[in-house]
Tab-separated table of C-alpha atoms in Angstrom:
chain	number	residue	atom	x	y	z
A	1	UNK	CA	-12.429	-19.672	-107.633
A	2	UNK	CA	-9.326	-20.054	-105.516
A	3	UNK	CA	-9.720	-18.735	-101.772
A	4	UNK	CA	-7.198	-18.468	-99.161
A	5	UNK	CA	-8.120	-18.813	-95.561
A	6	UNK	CA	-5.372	-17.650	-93.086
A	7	UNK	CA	-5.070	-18.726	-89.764
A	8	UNK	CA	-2.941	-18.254	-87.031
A	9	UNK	CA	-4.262	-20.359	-83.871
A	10	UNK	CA	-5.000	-23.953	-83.679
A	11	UNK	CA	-8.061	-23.315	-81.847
A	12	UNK	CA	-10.478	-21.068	-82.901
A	13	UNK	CA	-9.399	-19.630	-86.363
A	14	UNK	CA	-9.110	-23.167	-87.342
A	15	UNK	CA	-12.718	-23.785	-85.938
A	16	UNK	CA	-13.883	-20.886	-88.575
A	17	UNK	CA	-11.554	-21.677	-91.679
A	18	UNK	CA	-12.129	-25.290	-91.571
A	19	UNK	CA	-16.470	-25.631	-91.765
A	20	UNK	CA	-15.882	-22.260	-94.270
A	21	UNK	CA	-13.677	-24.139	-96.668
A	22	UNK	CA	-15.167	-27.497	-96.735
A	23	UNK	CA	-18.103	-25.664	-97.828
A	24	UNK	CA	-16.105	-23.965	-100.557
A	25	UNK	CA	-15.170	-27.420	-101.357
A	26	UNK	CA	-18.286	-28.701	-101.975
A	27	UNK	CA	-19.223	-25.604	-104.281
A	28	UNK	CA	-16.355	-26.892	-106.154
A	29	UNK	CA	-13.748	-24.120	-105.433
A	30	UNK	CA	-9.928	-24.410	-104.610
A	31	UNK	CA	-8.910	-23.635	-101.124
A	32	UNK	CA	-5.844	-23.134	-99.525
A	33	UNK	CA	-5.150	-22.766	-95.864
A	34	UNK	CA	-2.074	-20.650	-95.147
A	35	UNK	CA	-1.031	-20.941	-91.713
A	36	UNK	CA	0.847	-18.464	-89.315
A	37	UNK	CA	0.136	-20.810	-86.512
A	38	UNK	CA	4.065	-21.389	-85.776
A	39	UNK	CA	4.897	-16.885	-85.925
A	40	UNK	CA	2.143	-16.687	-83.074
A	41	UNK	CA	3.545	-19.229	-80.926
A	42	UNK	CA	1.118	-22.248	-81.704
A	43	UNK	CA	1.169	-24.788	-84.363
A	44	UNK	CA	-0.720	-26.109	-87.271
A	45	UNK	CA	-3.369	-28.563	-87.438
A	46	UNK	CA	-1.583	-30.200	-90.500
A	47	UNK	CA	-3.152	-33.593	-90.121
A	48	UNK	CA	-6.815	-32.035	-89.783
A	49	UNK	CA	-6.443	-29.430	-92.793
A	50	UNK	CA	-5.295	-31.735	-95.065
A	51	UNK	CA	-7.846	-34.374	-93.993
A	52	UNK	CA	-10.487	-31.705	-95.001
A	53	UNK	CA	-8.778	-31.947	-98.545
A	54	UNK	CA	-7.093	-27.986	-98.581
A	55	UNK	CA	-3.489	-26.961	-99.289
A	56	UNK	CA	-1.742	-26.309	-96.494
A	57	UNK	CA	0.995	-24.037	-96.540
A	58	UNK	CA	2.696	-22.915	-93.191
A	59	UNK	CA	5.478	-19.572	-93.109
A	60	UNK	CA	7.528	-21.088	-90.911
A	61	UNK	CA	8.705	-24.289	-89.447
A	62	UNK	CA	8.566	-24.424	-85.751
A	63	UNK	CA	6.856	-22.696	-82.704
A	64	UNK	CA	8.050	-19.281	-81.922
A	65	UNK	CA	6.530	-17.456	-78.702
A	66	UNK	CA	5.717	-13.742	-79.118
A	67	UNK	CA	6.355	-11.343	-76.584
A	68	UNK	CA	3.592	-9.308	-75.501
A	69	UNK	CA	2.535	-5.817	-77.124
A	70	UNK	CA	4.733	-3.947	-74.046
A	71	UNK	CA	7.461	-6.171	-73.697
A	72	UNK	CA	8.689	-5.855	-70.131
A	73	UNK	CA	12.279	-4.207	-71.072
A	74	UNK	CA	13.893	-1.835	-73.897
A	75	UNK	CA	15.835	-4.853	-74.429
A	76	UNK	CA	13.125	-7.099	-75.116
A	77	UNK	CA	10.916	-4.283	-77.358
A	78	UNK	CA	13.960	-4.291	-79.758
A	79	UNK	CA	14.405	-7.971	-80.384
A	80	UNK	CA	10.634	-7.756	-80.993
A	81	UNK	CA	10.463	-5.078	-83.514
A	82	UNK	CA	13.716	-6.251	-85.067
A	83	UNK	CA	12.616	-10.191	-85.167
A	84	UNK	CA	9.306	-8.998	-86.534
A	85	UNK	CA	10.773	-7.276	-89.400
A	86	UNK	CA	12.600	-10.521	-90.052
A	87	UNK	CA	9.946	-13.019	-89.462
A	88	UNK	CA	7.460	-10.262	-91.701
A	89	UNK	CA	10.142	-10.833	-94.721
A	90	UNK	CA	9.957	-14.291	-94.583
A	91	UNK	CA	6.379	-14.320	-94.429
A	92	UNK	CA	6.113	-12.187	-97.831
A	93	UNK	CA	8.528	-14.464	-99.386
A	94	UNK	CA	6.613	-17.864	-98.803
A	95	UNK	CA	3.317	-16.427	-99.215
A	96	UNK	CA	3.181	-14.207	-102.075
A	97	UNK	CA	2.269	-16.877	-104.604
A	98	UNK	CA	-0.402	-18.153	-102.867
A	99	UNK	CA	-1.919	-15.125	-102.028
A	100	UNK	CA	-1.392	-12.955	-105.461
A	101	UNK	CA	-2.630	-16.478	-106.932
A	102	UNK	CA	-6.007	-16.225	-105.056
A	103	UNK	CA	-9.241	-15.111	-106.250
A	104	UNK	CA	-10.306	-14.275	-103.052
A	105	UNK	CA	-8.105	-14.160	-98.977
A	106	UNK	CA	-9.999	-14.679	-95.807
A	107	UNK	CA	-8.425	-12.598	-92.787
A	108	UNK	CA	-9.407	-13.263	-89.033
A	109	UNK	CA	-7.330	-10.222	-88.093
A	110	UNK	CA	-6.663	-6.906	-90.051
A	111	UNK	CA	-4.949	-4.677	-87.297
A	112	UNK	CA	-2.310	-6.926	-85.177
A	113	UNK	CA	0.766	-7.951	-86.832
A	114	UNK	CA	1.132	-9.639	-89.271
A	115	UNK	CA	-2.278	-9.212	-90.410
A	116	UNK	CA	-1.689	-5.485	-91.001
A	117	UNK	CA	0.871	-6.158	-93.268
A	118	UNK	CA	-0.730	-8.746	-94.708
A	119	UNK	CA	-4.217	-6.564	-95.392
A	120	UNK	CA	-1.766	-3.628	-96.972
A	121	UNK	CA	-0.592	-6.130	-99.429
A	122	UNK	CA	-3.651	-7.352	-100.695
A	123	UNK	CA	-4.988	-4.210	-100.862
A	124	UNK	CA	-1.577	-3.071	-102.855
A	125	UNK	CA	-1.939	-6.227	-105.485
A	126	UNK	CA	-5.821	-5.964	-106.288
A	127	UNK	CA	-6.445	-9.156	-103.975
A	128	UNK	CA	-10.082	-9.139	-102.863
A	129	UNK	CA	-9.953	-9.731	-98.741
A	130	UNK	CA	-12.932	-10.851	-96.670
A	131	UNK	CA	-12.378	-9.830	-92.809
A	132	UNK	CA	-14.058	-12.673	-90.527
A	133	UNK	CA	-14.461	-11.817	-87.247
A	134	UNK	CA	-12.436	-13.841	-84.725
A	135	UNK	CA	-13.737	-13.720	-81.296
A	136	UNK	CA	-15.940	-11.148	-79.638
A	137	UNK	CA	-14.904	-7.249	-80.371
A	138	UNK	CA	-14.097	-4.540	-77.449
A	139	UNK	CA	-11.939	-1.272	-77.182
A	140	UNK	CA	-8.217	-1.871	-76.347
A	141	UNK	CA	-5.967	0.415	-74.806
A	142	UNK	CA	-3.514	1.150	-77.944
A	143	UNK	CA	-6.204	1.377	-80.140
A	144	UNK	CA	-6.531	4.831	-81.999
A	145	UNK	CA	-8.662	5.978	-85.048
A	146	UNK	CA	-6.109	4.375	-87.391
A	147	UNK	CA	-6.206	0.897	-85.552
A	148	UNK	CA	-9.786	-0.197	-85.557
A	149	UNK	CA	-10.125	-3.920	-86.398
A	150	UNK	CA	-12.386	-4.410	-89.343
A	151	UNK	CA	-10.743	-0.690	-90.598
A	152	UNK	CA	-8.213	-2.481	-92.975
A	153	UNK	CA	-9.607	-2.278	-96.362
A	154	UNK	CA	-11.816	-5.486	-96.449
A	155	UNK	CA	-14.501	-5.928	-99.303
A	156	UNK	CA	-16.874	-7.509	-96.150
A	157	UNK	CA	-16.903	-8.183	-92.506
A	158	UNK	CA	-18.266	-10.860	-91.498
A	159	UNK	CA	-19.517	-10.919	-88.130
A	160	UNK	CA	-21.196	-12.859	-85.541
A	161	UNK	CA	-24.373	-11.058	-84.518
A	162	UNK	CA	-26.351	-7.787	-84.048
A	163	UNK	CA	-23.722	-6.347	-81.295
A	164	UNK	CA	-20.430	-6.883	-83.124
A	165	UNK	CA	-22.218	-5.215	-86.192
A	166	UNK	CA	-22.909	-2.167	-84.249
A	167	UNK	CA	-19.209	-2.402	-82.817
A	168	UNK	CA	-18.074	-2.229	-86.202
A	169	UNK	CA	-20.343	0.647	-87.459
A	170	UNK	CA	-19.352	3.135	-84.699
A	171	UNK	CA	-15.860	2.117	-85.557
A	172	UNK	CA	-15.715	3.488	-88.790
A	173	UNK	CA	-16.876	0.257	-90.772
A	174	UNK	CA	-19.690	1.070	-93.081
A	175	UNK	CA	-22.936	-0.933	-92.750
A	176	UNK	CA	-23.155	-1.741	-96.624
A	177	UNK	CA	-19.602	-3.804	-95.644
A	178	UNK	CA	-21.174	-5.789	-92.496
A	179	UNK	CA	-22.693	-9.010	-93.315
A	180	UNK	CA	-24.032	-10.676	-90.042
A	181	UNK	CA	-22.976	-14.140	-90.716
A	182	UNK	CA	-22.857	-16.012	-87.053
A	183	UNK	CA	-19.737	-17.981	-86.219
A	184	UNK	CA	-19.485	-21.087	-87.908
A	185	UNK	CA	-17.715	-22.777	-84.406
A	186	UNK	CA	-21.120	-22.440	-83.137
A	187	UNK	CA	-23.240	-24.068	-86.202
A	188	UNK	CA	-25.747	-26.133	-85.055
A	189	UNK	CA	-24.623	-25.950	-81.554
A	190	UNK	CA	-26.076	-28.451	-78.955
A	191	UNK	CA	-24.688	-28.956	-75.353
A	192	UNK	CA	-26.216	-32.481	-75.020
A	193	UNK	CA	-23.203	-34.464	-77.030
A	194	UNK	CA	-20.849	-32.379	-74.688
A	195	UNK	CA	-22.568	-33.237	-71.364
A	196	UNK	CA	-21.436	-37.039	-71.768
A	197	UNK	CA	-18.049	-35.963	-72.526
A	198	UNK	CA	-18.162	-33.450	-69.459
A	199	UNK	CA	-19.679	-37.033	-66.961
A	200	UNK	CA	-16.562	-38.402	-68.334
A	201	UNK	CA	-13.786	-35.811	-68.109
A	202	UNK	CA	-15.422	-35.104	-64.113
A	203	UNK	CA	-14.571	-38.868	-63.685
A	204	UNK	CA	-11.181	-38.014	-65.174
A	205	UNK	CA	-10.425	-35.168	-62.479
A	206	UNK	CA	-11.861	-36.817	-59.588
A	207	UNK	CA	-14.791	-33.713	-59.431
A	208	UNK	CA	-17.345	-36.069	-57.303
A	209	UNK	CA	-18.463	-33.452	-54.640
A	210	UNK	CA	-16.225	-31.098	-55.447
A	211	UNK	CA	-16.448	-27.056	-57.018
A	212	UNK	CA	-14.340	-26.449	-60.070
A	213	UNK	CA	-13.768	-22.774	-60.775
A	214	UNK	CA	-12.284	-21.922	-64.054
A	215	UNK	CA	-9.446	-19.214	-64.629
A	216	UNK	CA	-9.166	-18.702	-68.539
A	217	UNK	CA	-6.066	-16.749	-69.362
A	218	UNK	CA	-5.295	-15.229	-72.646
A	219	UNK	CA	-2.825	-12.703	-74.080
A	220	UNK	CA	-3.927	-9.460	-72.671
A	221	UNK	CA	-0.373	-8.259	-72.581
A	222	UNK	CA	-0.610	-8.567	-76.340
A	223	UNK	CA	-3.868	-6.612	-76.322
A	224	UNK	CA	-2.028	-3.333	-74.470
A	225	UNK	CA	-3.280	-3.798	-70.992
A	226	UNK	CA	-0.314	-4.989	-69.178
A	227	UNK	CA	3.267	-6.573	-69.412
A	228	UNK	CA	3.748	-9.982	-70.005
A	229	UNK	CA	4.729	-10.479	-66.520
A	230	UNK	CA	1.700	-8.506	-65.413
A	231	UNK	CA	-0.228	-10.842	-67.451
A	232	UNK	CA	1.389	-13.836	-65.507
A	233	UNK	CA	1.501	-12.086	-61.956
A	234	UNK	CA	-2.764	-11.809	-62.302
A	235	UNK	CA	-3.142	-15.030	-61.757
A	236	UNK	CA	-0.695	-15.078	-58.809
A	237	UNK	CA	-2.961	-12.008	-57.350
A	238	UNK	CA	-6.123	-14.560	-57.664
A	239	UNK	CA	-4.847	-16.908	-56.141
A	240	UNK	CA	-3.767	-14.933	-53.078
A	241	UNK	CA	-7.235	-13.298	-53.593
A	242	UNK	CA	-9.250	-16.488	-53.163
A	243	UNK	CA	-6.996	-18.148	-50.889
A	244	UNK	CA	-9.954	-17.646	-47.771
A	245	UNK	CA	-12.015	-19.721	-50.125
A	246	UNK	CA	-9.468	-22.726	-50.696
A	247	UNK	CA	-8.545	-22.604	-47.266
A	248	UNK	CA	-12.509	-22.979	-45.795
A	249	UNK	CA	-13.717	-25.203	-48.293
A	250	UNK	CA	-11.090	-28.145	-49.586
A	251	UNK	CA	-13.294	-29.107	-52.017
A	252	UNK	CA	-12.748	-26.002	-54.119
A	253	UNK	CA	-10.099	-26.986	-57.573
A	254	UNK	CA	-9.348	-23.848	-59.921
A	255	UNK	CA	-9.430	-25.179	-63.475
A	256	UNK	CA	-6.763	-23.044	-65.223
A	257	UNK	CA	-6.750	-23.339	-68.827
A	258	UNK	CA	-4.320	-20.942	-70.671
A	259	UNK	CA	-4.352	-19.335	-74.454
A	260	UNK	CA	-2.559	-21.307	-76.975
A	261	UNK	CA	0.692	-19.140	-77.063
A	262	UNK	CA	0.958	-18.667	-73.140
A	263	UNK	CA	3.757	-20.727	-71.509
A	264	UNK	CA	2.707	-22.937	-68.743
A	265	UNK	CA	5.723	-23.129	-67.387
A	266	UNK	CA	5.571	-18.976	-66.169
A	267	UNK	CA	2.565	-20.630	-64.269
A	268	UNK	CA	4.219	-23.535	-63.095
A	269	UNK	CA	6.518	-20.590	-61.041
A	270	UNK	CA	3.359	-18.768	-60.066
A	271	UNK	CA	2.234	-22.040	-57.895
A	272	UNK	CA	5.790	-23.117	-56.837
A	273	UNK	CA	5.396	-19.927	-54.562
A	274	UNK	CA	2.322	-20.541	-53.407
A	275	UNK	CA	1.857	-24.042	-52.201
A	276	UNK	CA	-1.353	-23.610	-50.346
A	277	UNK	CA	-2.827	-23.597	-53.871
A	278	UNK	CA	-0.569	-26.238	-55.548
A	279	UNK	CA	-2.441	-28.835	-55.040
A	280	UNK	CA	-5.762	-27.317	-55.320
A	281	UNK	CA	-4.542	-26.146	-59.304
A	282	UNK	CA	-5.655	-28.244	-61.642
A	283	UNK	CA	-4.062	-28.542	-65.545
A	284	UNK	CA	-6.690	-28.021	-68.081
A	285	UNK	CA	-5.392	-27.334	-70.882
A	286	UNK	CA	-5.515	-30.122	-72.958
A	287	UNK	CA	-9.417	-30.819	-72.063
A	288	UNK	CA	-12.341	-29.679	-75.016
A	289	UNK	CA	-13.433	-26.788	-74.054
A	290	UNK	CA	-17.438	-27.249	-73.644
A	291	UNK	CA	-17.021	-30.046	-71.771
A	292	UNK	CA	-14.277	-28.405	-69.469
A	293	UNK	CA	-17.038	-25.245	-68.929
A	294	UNK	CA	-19.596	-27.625	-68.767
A	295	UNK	CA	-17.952	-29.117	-64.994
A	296	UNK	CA	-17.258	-25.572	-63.990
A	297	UNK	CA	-19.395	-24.078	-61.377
A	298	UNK	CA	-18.281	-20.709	-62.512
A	299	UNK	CA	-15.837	-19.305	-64.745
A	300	UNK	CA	-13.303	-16.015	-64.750
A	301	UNK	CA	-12.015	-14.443	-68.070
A	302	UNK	CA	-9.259	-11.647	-68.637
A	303	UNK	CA	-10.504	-10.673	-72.117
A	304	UNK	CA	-11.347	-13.397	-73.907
A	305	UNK	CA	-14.414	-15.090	-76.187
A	306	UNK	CA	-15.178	-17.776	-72.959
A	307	UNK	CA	-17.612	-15.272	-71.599
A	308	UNK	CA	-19.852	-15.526	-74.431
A	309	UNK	CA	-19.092	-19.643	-74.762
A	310	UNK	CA	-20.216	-20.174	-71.247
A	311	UNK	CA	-23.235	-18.342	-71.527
A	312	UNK	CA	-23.893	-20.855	-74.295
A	313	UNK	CA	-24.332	-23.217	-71.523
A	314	UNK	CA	-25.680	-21.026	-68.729
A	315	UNK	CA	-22.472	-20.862	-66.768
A	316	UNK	CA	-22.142	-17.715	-64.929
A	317	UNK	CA	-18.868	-15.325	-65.271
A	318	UNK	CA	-16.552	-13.358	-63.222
A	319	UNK	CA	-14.423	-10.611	-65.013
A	320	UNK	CA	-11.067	-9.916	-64.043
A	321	UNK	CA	-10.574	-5.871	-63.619
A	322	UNK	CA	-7.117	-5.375	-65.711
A	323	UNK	CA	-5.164	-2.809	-63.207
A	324	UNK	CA	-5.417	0.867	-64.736
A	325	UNK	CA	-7.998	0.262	-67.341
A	326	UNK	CA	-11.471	-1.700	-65.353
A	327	UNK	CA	-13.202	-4.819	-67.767
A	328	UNK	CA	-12.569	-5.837	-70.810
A	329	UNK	CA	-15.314	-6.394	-73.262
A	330	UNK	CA	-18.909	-5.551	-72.607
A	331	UNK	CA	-19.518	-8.768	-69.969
A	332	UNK	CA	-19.995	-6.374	-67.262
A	333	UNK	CA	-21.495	-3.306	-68.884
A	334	UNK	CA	-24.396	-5.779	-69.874
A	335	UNK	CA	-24.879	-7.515	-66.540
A	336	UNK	CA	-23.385	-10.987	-67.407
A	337	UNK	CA	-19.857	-10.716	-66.129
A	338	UNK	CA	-20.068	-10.306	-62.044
A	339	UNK	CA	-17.021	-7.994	-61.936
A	340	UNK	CA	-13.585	-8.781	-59.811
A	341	UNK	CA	-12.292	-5.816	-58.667
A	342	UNK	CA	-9.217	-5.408	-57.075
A	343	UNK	CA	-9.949	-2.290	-54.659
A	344	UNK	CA	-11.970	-4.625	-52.416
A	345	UNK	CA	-11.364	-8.333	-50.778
A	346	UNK	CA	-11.366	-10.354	-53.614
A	347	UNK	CA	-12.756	-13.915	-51.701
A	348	UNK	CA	-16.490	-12.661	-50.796
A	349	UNK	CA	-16.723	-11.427	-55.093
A	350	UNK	CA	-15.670	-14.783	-56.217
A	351	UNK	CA	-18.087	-16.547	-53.573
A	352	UNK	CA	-20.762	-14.246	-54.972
A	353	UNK	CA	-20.011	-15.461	-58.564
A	354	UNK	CA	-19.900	-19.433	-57.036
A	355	UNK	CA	-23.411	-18.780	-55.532
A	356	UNK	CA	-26.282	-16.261	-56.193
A	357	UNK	CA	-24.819	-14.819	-59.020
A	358	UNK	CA	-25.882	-17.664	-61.466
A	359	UNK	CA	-29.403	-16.958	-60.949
A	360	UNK	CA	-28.775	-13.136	-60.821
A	361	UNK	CA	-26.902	-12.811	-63.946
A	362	UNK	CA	-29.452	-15.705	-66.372
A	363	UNK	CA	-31.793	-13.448	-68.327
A	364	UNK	CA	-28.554	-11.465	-68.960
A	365	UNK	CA	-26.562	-14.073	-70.351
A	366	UNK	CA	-29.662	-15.360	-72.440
A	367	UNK	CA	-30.329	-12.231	-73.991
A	368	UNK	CA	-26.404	-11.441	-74.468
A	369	UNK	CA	-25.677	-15.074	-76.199
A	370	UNK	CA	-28.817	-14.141	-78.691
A	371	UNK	CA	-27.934	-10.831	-79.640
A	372	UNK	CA	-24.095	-11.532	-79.635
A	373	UNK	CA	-24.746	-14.806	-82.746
A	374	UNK	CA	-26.829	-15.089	-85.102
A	375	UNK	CA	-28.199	-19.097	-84.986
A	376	UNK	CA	-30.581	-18.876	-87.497
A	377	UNK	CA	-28.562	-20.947	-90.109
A	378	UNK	CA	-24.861	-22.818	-91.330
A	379	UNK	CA	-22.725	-19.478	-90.633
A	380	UNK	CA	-20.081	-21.488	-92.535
A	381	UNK	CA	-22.297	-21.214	-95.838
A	382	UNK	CA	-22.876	-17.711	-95.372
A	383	UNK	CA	-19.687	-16.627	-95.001
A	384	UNK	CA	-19.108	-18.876	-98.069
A	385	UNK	CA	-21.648	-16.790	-100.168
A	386	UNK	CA	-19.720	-13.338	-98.654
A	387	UNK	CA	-16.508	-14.904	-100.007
A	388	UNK	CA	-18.186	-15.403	-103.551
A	389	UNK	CA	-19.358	-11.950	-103.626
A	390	UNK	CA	-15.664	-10.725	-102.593
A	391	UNK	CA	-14.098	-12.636	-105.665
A	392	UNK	CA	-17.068	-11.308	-107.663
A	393	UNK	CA	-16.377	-7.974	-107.058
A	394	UNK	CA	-12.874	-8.117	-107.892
A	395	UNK	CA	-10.365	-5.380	-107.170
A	396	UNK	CA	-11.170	-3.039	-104.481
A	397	UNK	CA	-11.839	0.519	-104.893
A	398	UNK	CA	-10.009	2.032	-102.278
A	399	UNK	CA	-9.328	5.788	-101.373
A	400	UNK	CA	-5.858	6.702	-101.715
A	401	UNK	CA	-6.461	7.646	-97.745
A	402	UNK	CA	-6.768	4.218	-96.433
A	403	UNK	CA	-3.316	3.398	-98.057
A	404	UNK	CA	-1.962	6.448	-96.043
A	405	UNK	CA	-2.861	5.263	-92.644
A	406	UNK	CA	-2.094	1.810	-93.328
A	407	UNK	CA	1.231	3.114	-94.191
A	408	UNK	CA	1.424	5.223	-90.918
A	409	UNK	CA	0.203	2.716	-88.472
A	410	UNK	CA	2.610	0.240	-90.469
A	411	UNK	CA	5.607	2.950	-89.892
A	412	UNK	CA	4.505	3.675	-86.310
């Protein structure tokens, strides 16, 4: 069998393709990695891919950042739609032989570009696709009945745990498709390894009797909630926000760690105007993640995977409320996430989630990490066996339907 895993960040789709195919591997099956690291703004782990013995193939050469899903000017939307036409050609012309020459495709994404395209093709040439789920599902603002992740025509969906499946299911996905796999970034997860790395990056950054708060930015402009300059100016608004806080206590550092494709240097502006909290900012973006969480008292999210990550080791969070649409993913619905409004002083909510809030929140988090991934065994050798079944299966049976909303979202 020949299976191709795509990828498009360094982080965590190449924490899921790369356990996945060395298990393939093993079984004795050719794997390819084909990377869109590079058209997402990041780049490709070349070095570690090969290392694991795949193919790596990436679409295009160099880093290119994306602008966000409402690009801040009419100027700026047209470059996007007419350099993603471009960038989508070149993409079908580097890829097509590896993926018409697969048995099977694994997709972390089947609704954002590219992956929409990418989905209609396979579906167009026969190509058996497997859908694994990428980080931790919640209603966007764009999204409509045509848009659903996991709606795209996949044989399976592999998914983390017992709440993504039923995400899926009133989505549209049937249940026969779901396979509750667990992630395999969290195989066999321990925290002890990571606490000696954490005693040793706290040396690093000077922590000794201080608080480190984390802000973890991602690409929520890309999601629909805001502008990219929105999505840039939130962090400016926190810091104003919490600026009581850094003021009365000097021992408080804000950790911010941004998503792959964000560039620091829009941040680096954000703190030139605001040098009561230059010096209190601290870089961490080239840290591991668990032990970076692991030195935070607390952390705050946009909309991003870290909520459920830190309640892997019982760190508390605060949600960010995106302006015009409240919290993203289900982290305050379910009592984990100790929400950050703005329609009240933001200082006294963020000393709440420093203090009491850890306690509060605990049974929460517990109960949120176990029905949010499944533990019970190597996710990476079950989403192997959903791959086999894919390629088994062979061309999809698909109602002439699906291909007419993927061809009106595609035209949209």
């Amino acid at each position: 069998m020949r299976a191709t895993l795509i990828i498009s960040n360094d982080r965590h789709h190449a924490g899921i393709a790369r356990p996945v195919g060395r298990e393939l591997l093993a079984r004795g099956h050719r794997v390819t990695v084909l990377s869109l690291c590079e058209l997402r703004g990041t780049s490709t782990p070349t070095e570690l891919l090969m290392a694991d013995g795949f193919e790596v193939r990436r679409v295009m050469p160099r880093v290119r950042r994306e602008k966000g899903a409402r690009a801040d000017s009419g100027r700026d939307r047209l470059r996007s739609r007419v350099a993603r036409k471009v960038v989508w050609r070149v993409l079908e012309l580097l890829s097509k032989d590896v993926l018409l020459g697969s048995d099977v495709v694994l997709l972390m994404n089947d609704h954002a570009y590219p992956y929409l395209d990418l989905a209609q093709g396979l579906l167009g040439h026969g190509v058996p696709f497997v859908l694994a789920q990428e980080g931790v599902r919640f209603s966007m603002p764009q999204e409509d009945e045509t848009q659903f992740y996991g709606r795209g025509g996949a044989h399976f969906v592999a998914v983390w745990g017992e709440t993504s499946a039923e995400h899926f299911e009133t989505r549209g996905t049937p249940r026969s498709r779901i396979r509750v796999t667990g992630c395999p970034r969290f195989d066999d997860f321990d925290p002890a390894p990571y606490r000696t790395a954490a005693a040793e990056l706290a040396k690093k950054l000077e922590l000794e009797g201080k608080t480190l708060l984390g802000y973890f930015s991602n690409l929520v402009d890309m999601q629909g909630f805001c502008t990219t300059r929105e999505r840039i100016e939130l962090f400016g608004r926190f810091l104003d926000g919490v600026r009581p806080l850094l003021e009365d206590d000097p021992n408080l550092r804000i950790g911010l760690r941004l998503h792959p494709a964000e560039d620091p240097s829009d941040f680096v502006q954000i703190l030139e105007t605001r040098p009561f909290a230059g010096q209190r900012v601290i870089d961490a973006n080239k840290y591991e993640l668990f032990p970076l969480i692991l030195n935070c008292r607390a952390v705050v999210v946009l909309s991003s995977t870290i909520g459920l990550e830190a309640g892997l080791v019982d760190r508390p969070v605060g949600v960010v409320e995106m302006p015009g649409h409240g919290y993203a993913h289900d982290y305050v619905d379910l009592g984990i996430g100790r929400p950050l409004s703005w329609s009240e002083p933001l200082a006294p909510q963020v000393a709440h989630l420093l203090g009491s809030f850890a306690d509060e929140s605990r049974a929460a988090r517990e109960e949120y990490v176990r029905r949010s991934l499944r533990r019970d065994g190597p996710a990476a050798r079950q989403i192997a066996d959903v791959l086999e079944d894919a390629a088994r299966l062979g061309r999809p049976s698909i109602p002439a339907q699906v291909f007419r909303t993927i061809d009106r979202v595609r035209s949209a």
